[in-house]
Coordinates of C-alpha atoms in Angstrom, one line a residue:
M1 CA -0.1 0.0 0.0
P2 CA 1.3 3.5 -0.8
T3 CA 2.3 5.7 2.0
T4 CA 2.0 9.0 -0.1
P5 CA -1.6 10.9 -0.3
L6 CA -3.9 9.6 -3.1
H7 CA -2.9 11.2 -6.4
V8 CA -4.6 9.7 -9.5
L9 CA -2.9 9.8 -13.0
I10 CA -5.4 9.7 -15.8
I11 CA -4.1 9.0 -19.2
G12 CA -6.5 10.2 -21.9
A13 CA -8.8 13.3 -21.7
G14 CA -11.9 11.7 -23.3
T15 CA -15.3 11.4 -22.1
G16 CA -14.7 9.0 -19.3
G17 CA -11.3 10.3 -18.3
L18 CA -12.6 13.8 -18.0
C19 CA -15.9 12.9 -16.1
L20 CA -13.6 11.1 -13.7
A21 CA -11.3 14.0 -13.2
Q22 CA -14.3 16.1 -12.6
G23 CA -15.6 13.9 -9.8
L24 CA -12.3 13.4 -8.2
K25 CA -11.6 17.1 -8.1
R26 CA -15.2 17.9 -6.6
A27 CA -14.3 15.0 -4.1
G28 CA -11.1 16.7 -3.0
I29 CA -9.0 14.2 -4.6
S30 CA -5.5 15.1 -6.2
V31 CA -5.6 14.1 -10.0
A32 CA -3.8 15.1 -13.3
V33 CA -4.9 14.1 -16.7
Y34 CA -2.5 13.5 -19.5
E35 CA -3.8 13.9 -23.2
R36 CA -1.8 13.3 -26.2
D37 CA -3.7 16.0 -28.3
R38 CA -1.9 19.5 -28.5
T39 CA -4.7 21.6 -27.5
R40 CA -8.3 21.4 -26.4
R41 CA -9.4 22.0 -30.0
D42 CA -7.6 18.9 -31.3
G43 CA -9.1 15.5 -31.9
L44 CA -12.6 17.0 -32.0
Q45 CA -15.6 14.9 -33.9
G46 CA -18.9 16.9 -33.9
Y47 CA -21.1 13.6 -34.4
R48 CA -23.8 12.9 -32.0
V49 CA -23.8 10.9 -28.9
G50 CA -26.8 9.7 -27.1
I51 CA -26.6 10.4 -23.2
D52 CA -29.1 7.9 -21.6
A53 CA -30.0 7.7 -17.8
D54 CA -26.8 6.0 -16.9
G55 CA -24.8 8.6 -18.6
K56 CA -26.8 11.4 -17.2
R57 CA -26.7 9.9 -13.6
A58 CA -23.0 10.0 -13.9
L59 CA -22.7 13.5 -15.1
R60 CA -25.1 14.7 -12.5
A61 CA -23.0 13.2 -9.7
N62 CA -19.5 14.1 -11.0
L63 CA -20.1 17.7 -12.4
S64 CA -21.0 20.8 -10.2
P65 CA -24.7 21.6 -10.4
E66 CA -24.0 24.6 -12.5
L67 CA -21.8 22.7 -15.2
Y68 CA -24.5 20.0 -15.3
E69 CA -27.0 22.6 -16.0
T70 CA -24.7 23.7 -18.9
F71 CA -24.6 20.3 -20.3
L72 CA -28.4 20.1 -20.4
A73 CA -28.4 23.5 -21.7
T74 CA -26.0 22.4 -24.8
C75 CA -28.0 19.4 -25.6
A76 CA -29.6 19.1 -29.0
Q77 CA -33.3 18.7 -29.1
R78 CA -34.2 15.4 -27.5
P79 CA -35.0 12.4 -29.7
L80 CA -38.7 11.5 -29.4
Y81 CA -38.9 8.4 -31.8
G82 CA -37.1 5.3 -32.2
N83 CA -37.6 4.2 -36.0
Q84 CA -36.6 1.2 -37.9
M85 CA -37.2 1.8 -41.9
T86 CA -36.4 0.2 -45.2
H87 CA -34.0 1.7 -47.7
E88 CA -37.1 2.4 -49.8
K89 CA -38.0 4.8 -47.0
K90 CA -41.0 2.6 -45.6
F91 CA -41.6 2.4 -41.8
L92 CA -41.1 -1.0 -40.4
F93 CA -41.4 0.1 -36.8
S94 CA -41.8 3.5 -35.1
A95 CA -42.1 4.2 -31.3
G96 CA -43.1 7.5 -30.0
P97 CA -43.6 9.3 -26.6
D98 CA -47.2 8.0 -26.6
V99 CA -46.0 4.3 -26.5
L100 CA -45.6 3.9 -22.8
K101 CA -48.3 4.5 -20.3
P102 CA -48.2 7.6 -18.3
E103 CA -47.1 5.4 -15.0
D104 CA -44.4 3.7 -17.1
Q105 CA -42.8 6.8 -18.6
P106 CA -39.1 7.3 -17.3
A107 CA -38.5 10.2 -15.1
E108 CA -37.5 13.5 -16.6
E109 CA -33.8 12.9 -15.4
D110 CA -33.9 9.6 -17.0
K111 CA -34.7 10.7 -20.5
D112 CA -32.2 10.3 -23.2
E113 CA -30.3 13.4 -24.4
S114 CA -28.5 14.0 -27.7
V115 CA -25.1 15.9 -27.6
S116 CA -22.3 16.7 -30.0
R117 CA -19.2 14.7 -28.8
M118 CA -17.3 18.0 -29.5
T119 CA -19.6 19.9 -27.1
L120 CA -19.6 17.3 -24.5
R121 CA -15.6 17.3 -24.3
Q122 CA -15.7 21.0 -24.0
V123 CA -18.1 20.7 -21.0
L124 CA -16.1 18.2 -19.3
L125 CA -13.0 20.2 -19.8
T126 CA -14.7 23.2 -18.2
G127 CA -13.4 23.9 -14.6
V128 CA -10.6 21.2 -14.8
E129 CA -8.3 22.9 -17.2
D130 CA -5.6 23.2 -14.4
V131 CA -5.4 19.5 -14.1
V132 CA -5.3 18.5 -17.7
H133 CA -1.8 18.6 -19.5
F134 CA -2.0 18.5 -23.3
D135 CA 0.6 17.3 -25.8
K136 CA 1.7 14.5 -23.4
E137 CA 1.9 11.1 -25.2
F138 CA 2.0 8.2 -22.9
T139 CA 4.5 5.4 -23.6
H140 CA 4.5 3.3 -20.6
Y141 CA 4.4 3.0 -16.8
D142 CA 6.7 1.7 -14.2
Q143 CA 5.1 0.1 -10.8
H144 CA 7.1 0.4 -7.6
A145 CA 7.6 -1.5 -4.3
D146 CA 6.2 1.5 -2.3
G147 CA 2.8 1.1 -3.9
T148 CA 3.3 4.3 -6.2
V149 CA 3.3 4.1 -10.1
T150 CA 5.4 6.5 -12.6
A151 CA 3.7 7.3 -16.1
H152 CA 6.3 8.1 -18.9
F153 CA 5.6 10.4 -22.0
A154 CA 7.2 10.4 -25.2
D155 CA 9.0 13.9 -24.6
G156 CA 10.9 12.4 -21.6
D157 CA 8.7 13.8 -18.8
T158 CA 7.4 11.6 -16.2
A159 CA 4.4 11.8 -13.5
A160 CA 4.1 9.8 -10.1
G161 CA 1.0 8.9 -8.5
T162 CA -0.8 6.3 -6.4
L163 CA -3.1 5.2 -9.1
L164 CA -2.7 5.2 -13.0
V165 CA -6.1 5.0 -14.8
G166 CA -6.0 4.2 -18.6
A167 CA -8.7 6.0 -20.3
E168 CA -7.1 6.7 -23.6
G169 CA -9.7 4.6 -25.6
A170 CA -9.6 1.5 -27.8
N171 CA -6.0 1.7 -28.7
S172 CA -5.1 2.0 -24.9
R173 CA -1.5 1.5 -24.3
V174 CA -2.0 1.2 -20.5
R175 CA -4.2 -1.7 -21.3
K176 CA -1.7 -3.2 -23.9
Q177 CA 0.9 -3.2 -21.1
Y178 CA -1.2 -4.1 -18.2
L179 CA -3.5 -6.8 -19.8
P180 CA -1.8 -7.7 -23.1
H181 CA -4.3 -10.6 -23.5
A182 CA -7.3 -8.4 -23.6
E183 CA -7.5 -7.9 -27.2
L184 CA -9.8 -6.2 -29.6
V185 CA -11.5 -8.3 -32.7
D186 CA -12.9 -6.9 -35.8
T187 CA -16.5 -7.4 -36.1
G188 CA -16.3 -7.5 -40.0
L189 CA -18.2 -4.4 -40.3
V190 CA -16.8 -0.9 -41.6
G191 CA -18.9 2.2 -40.9
I192 CA -18.8 5.4 -42.8
T193 CA -19.8 8.6 -41.3
G194 CA -21.1 11.8 -42.4
K195 CA -22.8 15.1 -41.8
T196 CA -25.3 16.8 -43.7
P197 CA -26.3 20.5 -43.0
L198 CA -29.8 20.8 -41.9
T199 CA -31.5 23.3 -44.5
A200 CA -34.8 24.0 -45.9
E201 CA -33.9 21.3 -48.6
T202 CA -32.7 18.5 -46.4
R203 CA -35.5 19.2 -43.8
A204 CA -38.1 18.2 -46.4
L205 CA -36.4 14.7 -47.3
L206 CA -37.4 13.5 -43.9
P207 CA -40.7 12.5 -42.1
R208 CA -41.4 14.0 -38.9
E209 CA -40.7 10.8 -36.8
V210 CA -37.2 10.6 -38.5
M211 CA -36.6 14.3 -38.0
E212 CA -37.6 13.9 -34.1
G213 CA -35.9 10.7 -33.4
V214 CA -33.2 8.2 -34.1
T215 CA -33.8 6.0 -37.1
M216 CA -31.9 2.8 -38.4
V217 CA -32.6 2.0 -42.2
H218 CA -32.0 -1.4 -43.3
G219 CA -31.0 -2.3 -46.8
P220 CA -29.9 -5.1 -49.1
K221 CA -27.0 -7.3 -48.2
G222 CA -27.2 -6.2 -44.7
F223 CA -26.3 -2.5 -45.5
M224 CA -27.6 -0.3 -42.6
C225 CA -27.5 3.4 -41.9
I226 CA -28.3 5.3 -38.8
L227 CA -29.9 8.9 -39.3
H228 CA -30.1 11.6 -36.4
V229 CA -31.0 14.9 -36.7
M230 CA -29.2 17.1 -34.5
R231 CA -30.8 20.7 -33.8
F232 CA -29.2 22.9 -31.2
K233 CA -30.4 25.8 -29.1
W234 CA -27.9 28.0 -30.6
D235 CA -27.5 29.7 -34.0
E236 CA -24.5 29.8 -36.4
E237 CA -23.0 32.6 -34.4
G238 CA -23.2 30.8 -31.3
K239 CA -26.1 32.9 -29.9
P240 CA -29.1 31.3 -28.0
K241 CA -32.0 30.9 -30.8
E242 CA -35.2 32.6 -30.2
G243 CA -38.0 30.6 -28.0
I244 CA -35.6 28.8 -25.6
G245 CA -35.8 28.9 -21.9
S246 CA -34.1 32.0 -20.0
T247 CA -31.9 29.5 -18.1
D248 CA -30.9 27.6 -20.8
A249 CA -29.9 31.0 -22.8
E250 CA -28.0 32.3 -19.6
A251 CA -26.1 29.0 -19.5
I252 CA -24.9 29.0 -23.0
R253 CA -23.9 32.5 -23.0
A254 CA -21.8 32.0 -19.9
W255 CA -20.3 28.9 -20.9
P256 CA -16.5 29.5 -21.9
G257 CA -16.6 26.3 -23.9
M258 CA -18.7 27.5 -26.5
L259 CA -15.7 29.5 -27.7
Y260 CA -14.4 26.1 -29.0
D261 CA -17.6 24.7 -30.4
N262 CA -18.3 24.8 -34.2
S263 CA -21.7 22.4 -34.2
R264 CA -24.7 23.6 -36.1
D265 CA -27.7 21.9 -36.9
Y266 CA -27.4 18.9 -39.1
I267 CA -28.3 15.4 -40.1
M268 CA -25.8 12.9 -38.7
W269 CA -25.4 9.8 -41.1
G270 CA -23.5 6.4 -40.4
F271 CA -23.8 3.9 -43.1
A272 CA -22.3 0.4 -42.2
A273 CA -21.8 -2.7 -44.4
S274 CA -19.8 -5.9 -44.0
E275 CA -16.2 -5.4 -45.1
K276 CA -16.5 -8.2 -47.9
W277 CA -19.1 -5.6 -49.8
L278 CA -16.5 -2.8 -49.7
P279 CA -13.1 -2.2 -51.4
A280 CA -9.9 -3.3 -49.6
E281 CA -8.8 0.3 -49.4
V282 CA -11.8 1.6 -48.0
G283 CA -9.7 2.3 -44.7
R284 CA -7.6 5.0 -46.6
M285 CA -10.7 6.6 -48.3
R286 CA -11.7 10.1 -47.1
G287 CA -14.2 12.9 -48.0
T288 CA -15.7 12.8 -51.5
E289 CA -14.2 9.6 -52.6
I290 CA -15.8 7.7 -49.5
Q291 CA -19.1 9.5 -50.0
Q292 CA -19.1 8.5 -53.7
L293 CA -18.5 4.9 -52.2
V294 CA -21.8 5.1 -50.2
L295 CA -23.5 6.5 -53.1
D296 CA -22.3 3.7 -55.2
R297 CA -23.5 1.0 -52.6
T298 CA -26.9 2.5 -52.2
T299 CA -28.1 2.9 -56.1
G300 CA -31.3 1.2 -55.1
W301 CA -32.2 3.1 -52.2
H302 CA -34.9 5.9 -51.9
P303 CA -33.6 9.0 -53.8
D304 CA -34.3 11.2 -50.5
F305 CA -31.6 9.1 -48.6
R306 CA -29.1 9.4 -51.5
R307 CA -29.7 13.2 -51.4
I308 CA -28.6 13.4 -48.1
F309 CA -25.5 11.4 -48.5
S310 CA -24.7 13.5 -51.5
L311 CA -25.2 16.8 -49.7
G312 CA -23.0 15.7 -46.8
D313 CA -19.9 17.8 -45.9
P314 CA -17.1 15.9 -47.5
G315 CA -14.7 17.0 -44.5
S316 CA -16.8 15.1 -42.1
S317 CA -16.7 11.7 -43.9
F318 CA -14.4 9.1 -42.9
P319 CA -14.3 5.1 -42.4
L320 CA -14.3 3.2 -39.0
V321 CA -13.4 -0.4 -38.8
I322 CA -15.9 -1.4 -36.0
R323 CA -14.2 -3.6 -33.4
T324 CA -15.1 -5.0 -30.1
S325 CA -13.6 -6.3 -26.9
E326 CA -13.8 -9.8 -26.0
P327 CA -14.6 -10.4 -22.3
I328 CA -11.9 -11.7 -20.1
D329 CA -11.5 -13.1 -16.8
Q330 CA -11.1 -10.6 -14.2
W331 CA -7.5 -9.9 -13.5
E332 CA -5.4 -9.5 -10.3
T333 CA -6.1 -6.0 -8.9
S334 CA -3.0 -3.4 -8.7
N335 CA -2.6 0.3 -8.7
V336 CA -3.5 0.3 -12.4
T337 CA -7.0 0.2 -13.8
L338 CA -9.1 1.1 -16.7
I339 CA -12.1 2.8 -17.7
G340 CA -14.2 3.2 -21.0
D341 CA -12.9 1.9 -24.3
A342 CA -9.6 1.3 -22.9
I343 CA -11.1 -2.0 -21.2
H344 CA -14.4 -2.4 -23.0
T345 CA -14.7 -1.3 -26.6
M346 CA -18.1 -2.1 -27.9
T347 CA -20.1 -1.5 -31.1
P348 CA -22.5 1.2 -31.5
G349 CA -25.2 -1.6 -31.8
R350 CA -27.0 -0.5 -28.5
G351 CA -25.6 3.1 -28.2
V352 CA -24.3 2.7 -24.7
G353 CA -20.4 2.8 -25.2
A354 CA -20.0 6.5 -23.9
N355 CA -22.7 5.9 -21.3
T356 CA -20.6 2.9 -20.0
A357 CA -17.4 5.1 -19.8
L358 CA -19.6 7.6 -17.7
R359 CA -20.9 5.0 -15.4
D360 CA -17.3 3.7 -14.9
A361 CA -16.2 7.2 -14.1
R362 CA -19.0 7.6 -11.6
L363 CA -18.3 4.3 -9.8
L364 CA -14.6 4.7 -9.8
T365 CA -15.1 8.3 -8.3
R366 CA -17.3 6.9 -5.4
K367 CA -14.8 4.0 -4.7
L368 CA -11.9 6.4 -4.3
A369 CA -13.6 8.8 -2.3
A370 CA -13.9 5.9 0.2
V371 CA -10.2 5.7 0.1
Q372 CA -9.8 9.4 0.5
S373 CA -11.7 9.3 3.6
G374 CA -9.9 6.6 5.1
R375 CA -13.0 4.2 4.9
Q376 CA -11.2 1.6 2.6
P377 CA -7.9 0.8 1.4
L378 CA -7.0 1.5 -2.3
L379 CA -6.6 -1.8 -3.6
D380 CA -9.8 -3.1 -2.2
A381 CA -11.6 -0.1 -3.5
V382 CA -10.1 -0.6 -7.2
R383 CA -11.1 -4.5 -6.7
A384 CA -14.6 -3.5 -5.9
Y385 CA -14.7 -1.0 -8.8
E386 CA -13.3 -3.7 -11.2
T387 CA -15.7 -6.3 -9.9
T388 CA -18.8 -4.2 -10.6
M389 CA -17.8 -2.6 -13.9
T390 CA -16.9 -6.0 -15.4
S391 CA -20.4 -7.4 -14.7
Y392 CA -22.1 -4.6 -16.5
A393 CA -19.6 -3.8 -19.2
W394 CA -19.4 -7.3 -20.5
D395 CA -22.9 -7.6 -20.6
A396 CA -23.1 -4.5 -22.7
V397 CA -20.3 -5.5 -25.0
I398 CA -22.0 -8.8 -25.7
K399 CA -25.4 -7.3 -26.5
S400 CA -23.9 -4.5 -28.6
R401 CA -22.0 -7.1 -30.7
A402 CA -25.1 -9.0 -31.4
Q403 CA -26.6 -6.0 -33.1
M404 CA -23.4 -5.4 -35.3
D405 CA -21.9 -8.5 -36.5
G406 CA -20.5 -8.5 -40.1
H407 CA -20.2 -12.3 -40.1
S408 CA -23.9 -12.9 -39.3
V409 CA -26.3 -14.4 -41.8
M410 CA -28.1 -10.9 -42.1
H411 CA -24.8 -9.8 -44.3
K412 CA -24.8 -12.8 -46.6
G413 CA -25.8 -12.2 -50.2
D414 CA -27.3 -15.5 -50.8
L415 CA -31.0 -16.8 -50.3
L416 CA -30.3 -17.7 -46.9
G417 CA -29.2 -13.9 -46.0
S418 CA -32.4 -12.5 -48.2
L419 CA -34.7 -14.9 -46.2
A420 CA -33.0 -13.8 -42.7
R421 CA -33.4 -10.2 -43.7
G422 CA -37.0 -10.8 -44.9
G423 CA -37.9 -12.5 -41.4
M424 CA -36.3 -9.7 -39.6
R425 CA -38.5 -7.1 -41.5
T426 CA -41.7 -9.2 -41.1
A427 CA -41.0 -9.3 -37.2
M428 CA -40.6 -5.6 -37.1
R429 CA -43.7 -5.0 -38.7
T430 CA -45.6 -7.4 -36.8
M431 CA -44.3 -5.8 -33.5
N432 CA -45.2 -2.4 -34.7
R433 CA -48.9 -3.7 -35.1
L434 CA -49.1 -5.0 -31.6
P435 CA -49.4 -2.2 -28.9
P436 CA -48.7 -4.4 -25.9
L437 CA -45.6 -5.9 -27.7
K438 CA -44.3 -2.7 -28.8
R439 CA -44.6 -1.2 -25.2
K440 CA -42.7 -4.2 -23.8
I441 CA -39.8 -3.6 -26.3
V442 CA -39.7 0.2 -25.4
A443 CA -39.9 -0.7 -21.7
A444 CA -37.0 -3.2 -21.9
E445 CA -34.8 -0.8 -24.0
T446 CA -35.5 2.0 -21.5
S447 CA -34.4 -0.5 -18.8
F448 CA -31.2 -1.5 -20.4
R449 CA -30.3 2.2 -20.9
G450 CA -30.5 2.7 -17.0
A451 CA -33.9 4.2 -16.4
G452 CA -34.8 3.5 -12.7
R453 CA -31.3 2.6 -11.7
T454 CA -30.1 4.5 -8.7
D455 CA -26.5 5.9 -7.8
E456 CA -25.8 2.7 -6.0
D457 CA -26.5 0.3 -9.0

């Protein structure tokens, strides 16, 4: 056990790492964050991330009340509908706010939010600028007999602490050194992302349920595309729009992070296909070239969808090989641990990756607060964190992969694949016509996303 006061080193200033830093600082625990990006502007992508009940609970606990209100003020319009459609622009399934009975509706604090990843990062950086060190590329760590740990960086600097937390994402160097057997595997799927500005023309291309919800479009050969419209509370000049509440307007105006935000109303789209249907060089494609690839693979899709793809901002489009962690047995606890994608990378199939990282941050904050107050030894607290974290994280990893597996029958081009996709569409249409079943599906998804859980769960 270390004889020095608790000092936490966090490697990576992503969603989980910054939420952890916020919570530790509020708890009076010494913390330092080391980020390889050179400035707070670097490494930003403005794509939408859904924050569910678990994520909101973690943010509410770890952020100051004022900063949490800023988070809410900077969210986009809340999604109201969950939709499934065909590539011909026909609804298979659509569930809106009227599906659940009033008594079964999630509480206000448990309702999903939509936020730009870029904006969320700026919110999480607010107030911890003094403990975040940019342009620090982590290389490796050393553990010492006195219970301390030293982080080494590419510029020759070092940092010593009592606990090292790897929070630097799927390619975590902390994980590779600490748990070299915890590897990532390809799902066989490649995603292609894009942002299309929301204009009078593009707005007219989408039905109301799609404009006000999150929509998955299903095409031939297992091709799929998620659509989400992001409408913010501020205009192109960063000023609050007319008609929003005064509290939101004040939070947005006063928030220094707005200086670093460049998100404007847009349609987020993410096309995905099995790698066997894409060229081998897809990983090197960018901009107009990769947007043209999406258009080439969707020639039979409804013209409105193709118009959205064609009007996308070329600078926003790039490929992503979708990988996932494989659950491993719990490891021997030490003064090194991991949170977020650094330990449990998952596909976007269930939309809970960022929320699980936030949940990790809240849990680890609570465990370390017990160490700070003398109620629990450090290693016991870390062990308790890892035991709970792996139980819910591996469940999310497995369920997320089930939704996005490029090796499944859904992605085959033969008769068997066609029958599987046809059966899936029939099942969705059937569920859509049976209100009791639809309610059960929506309630189960709401529960999976953390509604009704407490801070102790």
